[in-house]
Amino acid sequence: MSVPTIGFILKKWIRNRMDQGNYKIMSHEIETDLVAYGKEYWGRLHTPSTYSRAWRQFKASDEIEEIDIKTIEPIKNGRTETTWILKTGI
């Protein structure tokens, strides 16, 4: 397999979370858990800001439909950290 892209790693990470029944993503998880996932499972080390940029681009793209997500919406929970809910067609 060729070297996985950041977008590929991001989609795999999200899909794994969804397969485990976790449809919420918090900002700190992108900057910690996703970075560790990319390094541990794919041997790719990128900075947290690189993954955050990829996340912003992913949310705004049609690629969300590739992993059965209809929309990604922020949750208003009164916290300073942003949390998003992944809405699927299920």
mmCIF file of the C-alpha atoms, coordinates in Angstrom:
data_MODEL
# 
_entry.id   MODEL 
# 
loop_
_atom_site.group_PDB 
_atom_site.id 
_atom_site.type_symbol 
_atom_site.label_atom_id 
_atom_site.label_alt_id 
_atom_site.label_comp_id 
_atom_site.label_asym_id 
_atom_site.label_entity_id 
_atom_site.label_seq_id 
_atom_site.pdbx_PDB_ins_code 
_atom_site.Cartn_x 
_atom_site.Cartn_y 
_atom_site.Cartn_z 
_atom_site.occupancy 
_atom_site.B_iso_or_equiv 
_atom_site.pdbx_formal_charge 
_atom_site.auth_seq_id 
_atom_site.auth_comp_id 
_atom_site.auth_asym_id 
_atom_site.auth_atom_id 
_atom_site.pdbx_PDB_model_num 
ATOM 1  C CA . MET A 1 1  ? 0.000   0.000  0.000  1.00 0.00 ? 1  MET A CA 1 
ATOM 2  C CA . SER A 1 2  ? 1.216   3.498  -0.745 1.00 0.00 ? 2  SER A CA 1 
ATOM 3  C CA . VAL A 1 3  ? 1.734   6.050  1.984  1.00 0.00 ? 3  VAL A CA 1 
ATOM 4  C CA . PRO A 1 4  ? -1.688  6.958  3.425  1.00 0.00 ? 4  PRO A CA 1 
ATOM 5  C CA . THR A 1 5  ? -2.818  10.554 3.097  1.00 0.00 ? 5  THR A CA 1 
ATOM 6  C CA . ILE A 1 6  ? -3.992  12.655 5.994  1.00 0.00 ? 6  ILE A CA 1 
ATOM 7  C CA . GLY A 1 7  ? -7.518  12.531 4.570  1.00 0.00 ? 7  GLY A CA 1 
ATOM 8  C CA . PHE A 1 8  ? -7.398  8.730  4.413  1.00 0.00 ? 8  PHE A CA 1 
ATOM 9  C CA . ILE A 1 9  ? -6.226  8.497  8.042  1.00 0.00 ? 9  ILE A CA 1 
ATOM 10 C CA . LEU A 1 10 ? -8.906  10.973 9.147  1.00 0.00 ? 10 LEU A CA 1 
ATOM 11 C CA . LYS A 1 11 ? -11.689 9.018  7.427  1.00 0.00 ? 11 LYS A CA 1 
ATOM 12 C CA . LYS A 1 12 ? -10.481 5.697  8.878  1.00 0.00 ? 12 LYS A CA 1 
ATOM 13 C CA . TRP A 1 13 ? -10.331 7.226  12.371 1.00 0.00 ? 13 TRP A CA 1 
ATOM 14 C CA . ILE A 1 14 ? -13.864 8.627  12.084 1.00 0.00 ? 14 ILE A CA 1 
ATOM 15 C CA . ARG A 1 15 ? -15.212 5.373  10.619 1.00 0.00 ? 15 ARG A CA 1 
ATOM 16 C CA . ASN A 1 16 ? -13.657 3.380  13.482 1.00 0.00 ? 16 ASN A CA 1 
ATOM 17 C CA . ARG A 1 17 ? -15.298 5.707  16.013 1.00 0.00 ? 17 ARG A CA 1 
ATOM 18 C CA . MET A 1 18 ? -18.661 5.353  14.290 1.00 0.00 ? 18 MET A CA 1 
ATOM 19 C CA . ASP A 1 19 ? -18.311 1.561  14.209 1.00 0.00 ? 19 ASP A CA 1 
ATOM 20 C CA . GLN A 1 20 ? -17.893 1.707  17.999 1.00 0.00 ? 20 GLN A CA 1 
ATOM 21 C CA . GLY A 1 21 ? -21.052 3.814  18.359 1.00 0.00 ? 21 GLY A CA 1 
ATOM 22 C CA . ASN A 1 22 ? -19.231 7.089  19.012 1.00 0.00 ? 22 ASN A CA 1 
ATOM 23 C CA . TYR A 1 23 ? -20.779 9.839  16.883 1.00 0.00 ? 23 TYR A CA 1 
ATOM 24 C CA . LYS A 1 24 ? -19.313 12.824 18.753 1.00 0.00 ? 24 LYS A CA 1 
ATOM 25 C CA . ILE A 1 25 ? -15.947 14.415 18.087 1.00 0.00 ? 25 ILE A CA 1 
ATOM 26 C CA . MET A 1 26 ? -14.350 16.990 20.373 1.00 0.00 ? 26 MET A CA 1 
ATOM 27 C CA . SER A 1 27 ? -11.602 19.397 19.322 1.00 0.00 ? 27 SER A CA 1 
ATOM 28 C CA . HIS A 1 28 ? -9.040  17.930 21.703 1.00 0.00 ? 28 HIS A CA 1 
ATOM 29 C CA . GLU A 1 29 ? -9.617  14.437 20.295 1.00 0.00 ? 29 GLU A CA 1 
ATOM 30 C CA . ILE A 1 30 ? -8.514  15.620 16.863 1.00 0.00 ? 30 ILE A CA 1 
ATOM 31 C CA . GLU A 1 31 ? -5.358  17.107 18.343 1.00 0.00 ? 31 GLU A CA 1 
ATOM 32 C CA . THR A 1 32 ? -4.511  14.122 20.572 1.00 0.00 ? 32 THR A CA 1 
ATOM 33 C CA . ASP A 1 33 ? -6.305  10.889 19.679 1.00 0.00 ? 33 ASP A CA 1 
ATOM 34 C CA . LEU A 1 34 ? -6.137  11.352 15.915 1.00 0.00 ? 34 LEU A CA 1 
ATOM 35 C CA . VAL A 1 35 ? -2.432  12.238 16.047 1.00 0.00 ? 35 VAL A CA 1 
ATOM 36 C CA . ALA A 1 36 ? -1.731  9.097  18.096 1.00 0.00 ? 36 ALA A CA 1 
ATOM 37 C CA . TYR A 1 37 ? -3.908  6.963  15.784 1.00 0.00 ? 37 TYR A CA 1 
ATOM 38 C CA . GLY A 1 38 ? -2.049  8.164  12.689 1.00 0.00 ? 38 GLY A CA 1 
ATOM 39 C CA . LYS A 1 39 ? 1.300   7.406  14.279 1.00 0.00 ? 39 LYS A CA 1 
ATOM 40 C CA . GLU A 1 40 ? 0.395   4.055  15.836 1.00 0.00 ? 40 GLU A CA 1 
ATOM 41 C CA . TYR A 1 41 ? -1.719  2.463  13.106 1.00 0.00 ? 41 TYR A CA 1 
ATOM 42 C CA . TRP A 1 42 ? -0.391  4.106  9.963  1.00 0.00 ? 42 TRP A CA 1 
ATOM 43 C CA . GLY A 1 43 ? 3.155   5.124  10.888 1.00 0.00 ? 43 GLY A CA 1 
ATOM 44 C CA . ARG A 1 44 ? 2.447   8.754  9.951  1.00 0.00 ? 44 ARG A CA 1 
ATOM 45 C CA . LEU A 1 45 ? 3.328   11.557 12.344 1.00 0.00 ? 45 LEU A CA 1 
ATOM 46 C CA . HIS A 1 46 ? 1.683   14.910 11.642 1.00 0.00 ? 46 HIS A CA 1 
ATOM 47 C CA . THR A 1 47 ? 1.172   17.914 13.873 1.00 0.00 ? 47 THR A CA 1 
ATOM 48 C CA . PRO A 1 48 ? -2.149  18.527 15.610 1.00 0.00 ? 48 PRO A CA 1 
ATOM 49 C CA . SER A 1 49 ? -2.681  21.661 13.514 1.00 0.00 ? 49 SER A CA 1 
ATOM 50 C CA . THR A 1 50 ? -2.228  19.623 10.316 1.00 0.00 ? 50 THR A CA 1 
ATOM 51 C CA . TYR A 1 51 ? -4.987  17.247 11.398 1.00 0.00 ? 51 TYR A CA 1 
ATOM 52 C CA . SER A 1 52 ? -7.169  20.192 12.488 1.00 0.00 ? 52 SER A CA 1 
ATOM 53 C CA . ARG A 1 53 ? -6.832  21.730 9.028  1.00 0.00 ? 53 ARG A CA 1 
ATOM 54 C CA . ALA A 1 54 ? -7.693  18.385 7.431  1.00 0.00 ? 54 ALA A CA 1 
ATOM 55 C CA . TRP A 1 55 ? -10.757 18.126 9.713  1.00 0.00 ? 55 TRP A CA 1 
ATOM 56 C CA . ARG A 1 56 ? -11.979 21.595 8.692  1.00 0.00 ? 56 ARG A CA 1 
ATOM 57 C CA . GLN A 1 57 ? -11.533 20.751 5.015  1.00 0.00 ? 57 GLN A CA 1 
ATOM 58 C CA . PHE A 1 58 ? -13.244 17.387 5.473  1.00 0.00 ? 58 PHE A CA 1 
ATOM 59 C CA . LYS A 1 59 ? -16.284 18.932 7.190  1.00 0.00 ? 59 LYS A CA 1 
ATOM 60 C CA . ALA A 1 60 ? -16.750 21.345 4.300  1.00 0.00 ? 60 ALA A CA 1 
ATOM 61 C CA . SER A 1 61 ? -16.358 18.740 1.560  1.00 0.00 ? 61 SER A CA 1 
ATOM 62 C CA . ASP A 1 62 ? -18.540 16.119 -0.081 1.00 0.00 ? 62 ASP A CA 1 
ATOM 63 C CA . GLU A 1 63 ? -16.139 13.454 1.220  1.00 0.00 ? 63 GLU A CA 1 
ATOM 64 C CA . ILE A 1 64 ? -18.269 13.055 4.350  1.00 0.00 ? 64 ILE A CA 1 
ATOM 65 C CA . GLU A 1 65 ? -20.698 11.011 2.265  1.00 0.00 ? 65 GLU A CA 1 
ATOM 66 C CA . GLU A 1 66 ? -17.939 8.474  1.521  1.00 0.00 ? 66 GLU A CA 1 
ATOM 67 C CA . ILE A 1 67 ? -18.223 7.230  5.101  1.00 0.00 ? 67 ILE A CA 1 
ATOM 68 C CA . ASP A 1 68 ? -22.024 7.515  5.346  1.00 0.00 ? 68 ASP A CA 1 
ATOM 69 C CA . ILE A 1 69 ? -22.186 10.884 7.097  1.00 0.00 ? 69 ILE A CA 1 
ATOM 70 C CA . LYS A 1 70 ? -24.974 13.226 6.006  1.00 0.00 ? 70 LYS A CA 1 
ATOM 71 C CA . THR A 1 71 ? -24.000 16.265 8.085  1.00 0.00 ? 71 THR A CA 1 
ATOM 72 C CA . ILE A 1 72 ? -21.549 17.315 10.790 1.00 0.00 ? 72 ILE A CA 1 
ATOM 73 C CA . GLU A 1 73 ? -23.099 19.768 13.223 1.00 0.00 ? 73 GLU A CA 1 
ATOM 74 C CA . PRO A 1 74 ? -21.621 21.608 16.215 1.00 0.00 ? 74 PRO A CA 1 
ATOM 75 C CA . ILE A 1 75 ? -23.260 20.897 19.560 1.00 0.00 ? 75 ILE A CA 1 
ATOM 76 C CA . LYS A 1 76 ? -24.190 23.886 21.685 1.00 0.00 ? 76 LYS A CA 1 
ATOM 77 C CA . ASN A 1 77 ? -23.162 22.713 25.143 1.00 0.00 ? 77 ASN A CA 1 
ATOM 78 C CA . GLY A 1 78 ? -21.927 25.939 26.752 1.00 0.00 ? 78 GLY A CA 1 
ATOM 79 C CA . ARG A 1 79 ? -18.286 24.852 26.691 1.00 0.00 ? 79 ARG A CA 1 
ATOM 80 C CA . THR A 1 80 ? -15.397 26.684 25.102 1.00 0.00 ? 80 THR A CA 1 
ATOM 81 C CA . GLU A 1 81 ? -14.293 23.496 23.345 1.00 0.00 ? 81 GLU A CA 1 
ATOM 82 C CA . THR A 1 82 ? -16.249 22.658 20.207 1.00 0.00 ? 82 THR A CA 1 
ATOM 83 C CA . THR A 1 83 ? -17.960 19.300 19.947 1.00 0.00 ? 83 THR A CA 1 
ATOM 84 C CA . TRP A 1 84 ? -19.503 18.005 16.733 1.00 0.00 ? 84 TRP A CA 1 
ATOM 85 C CA . ILE A 1 85 ? -22.138 15.337 16.169 1.00 0.00 ? 85 ILE A CA 1 
ATOM 86 C CA . LEU A 1 86 ? -21.929 13.131 13.089 1.00 0.00 ? 86 LEU A CA 1 
ATOM 87 C CA . LYS A 1 87 ? -25.383 12.690 11.560 1.00 0.00 ? 87 LYS A CA 1 
ATOM 88 C CA . THR A 1 88 ? -25.845 9.610  9.426  1.00 0.00 ? 88 THR A CA 1 
ATOM 89 C CA . GLY A 1 89 ? -28.676 8.387  7.269  1.00 0.00 ? 89 GLY A CA 1 
ATOM 90 C CA . ILE A 1 90 ? -29.470 5.641  9.784  1.00 0.00 ? 90 ILE A CA 1 
# 
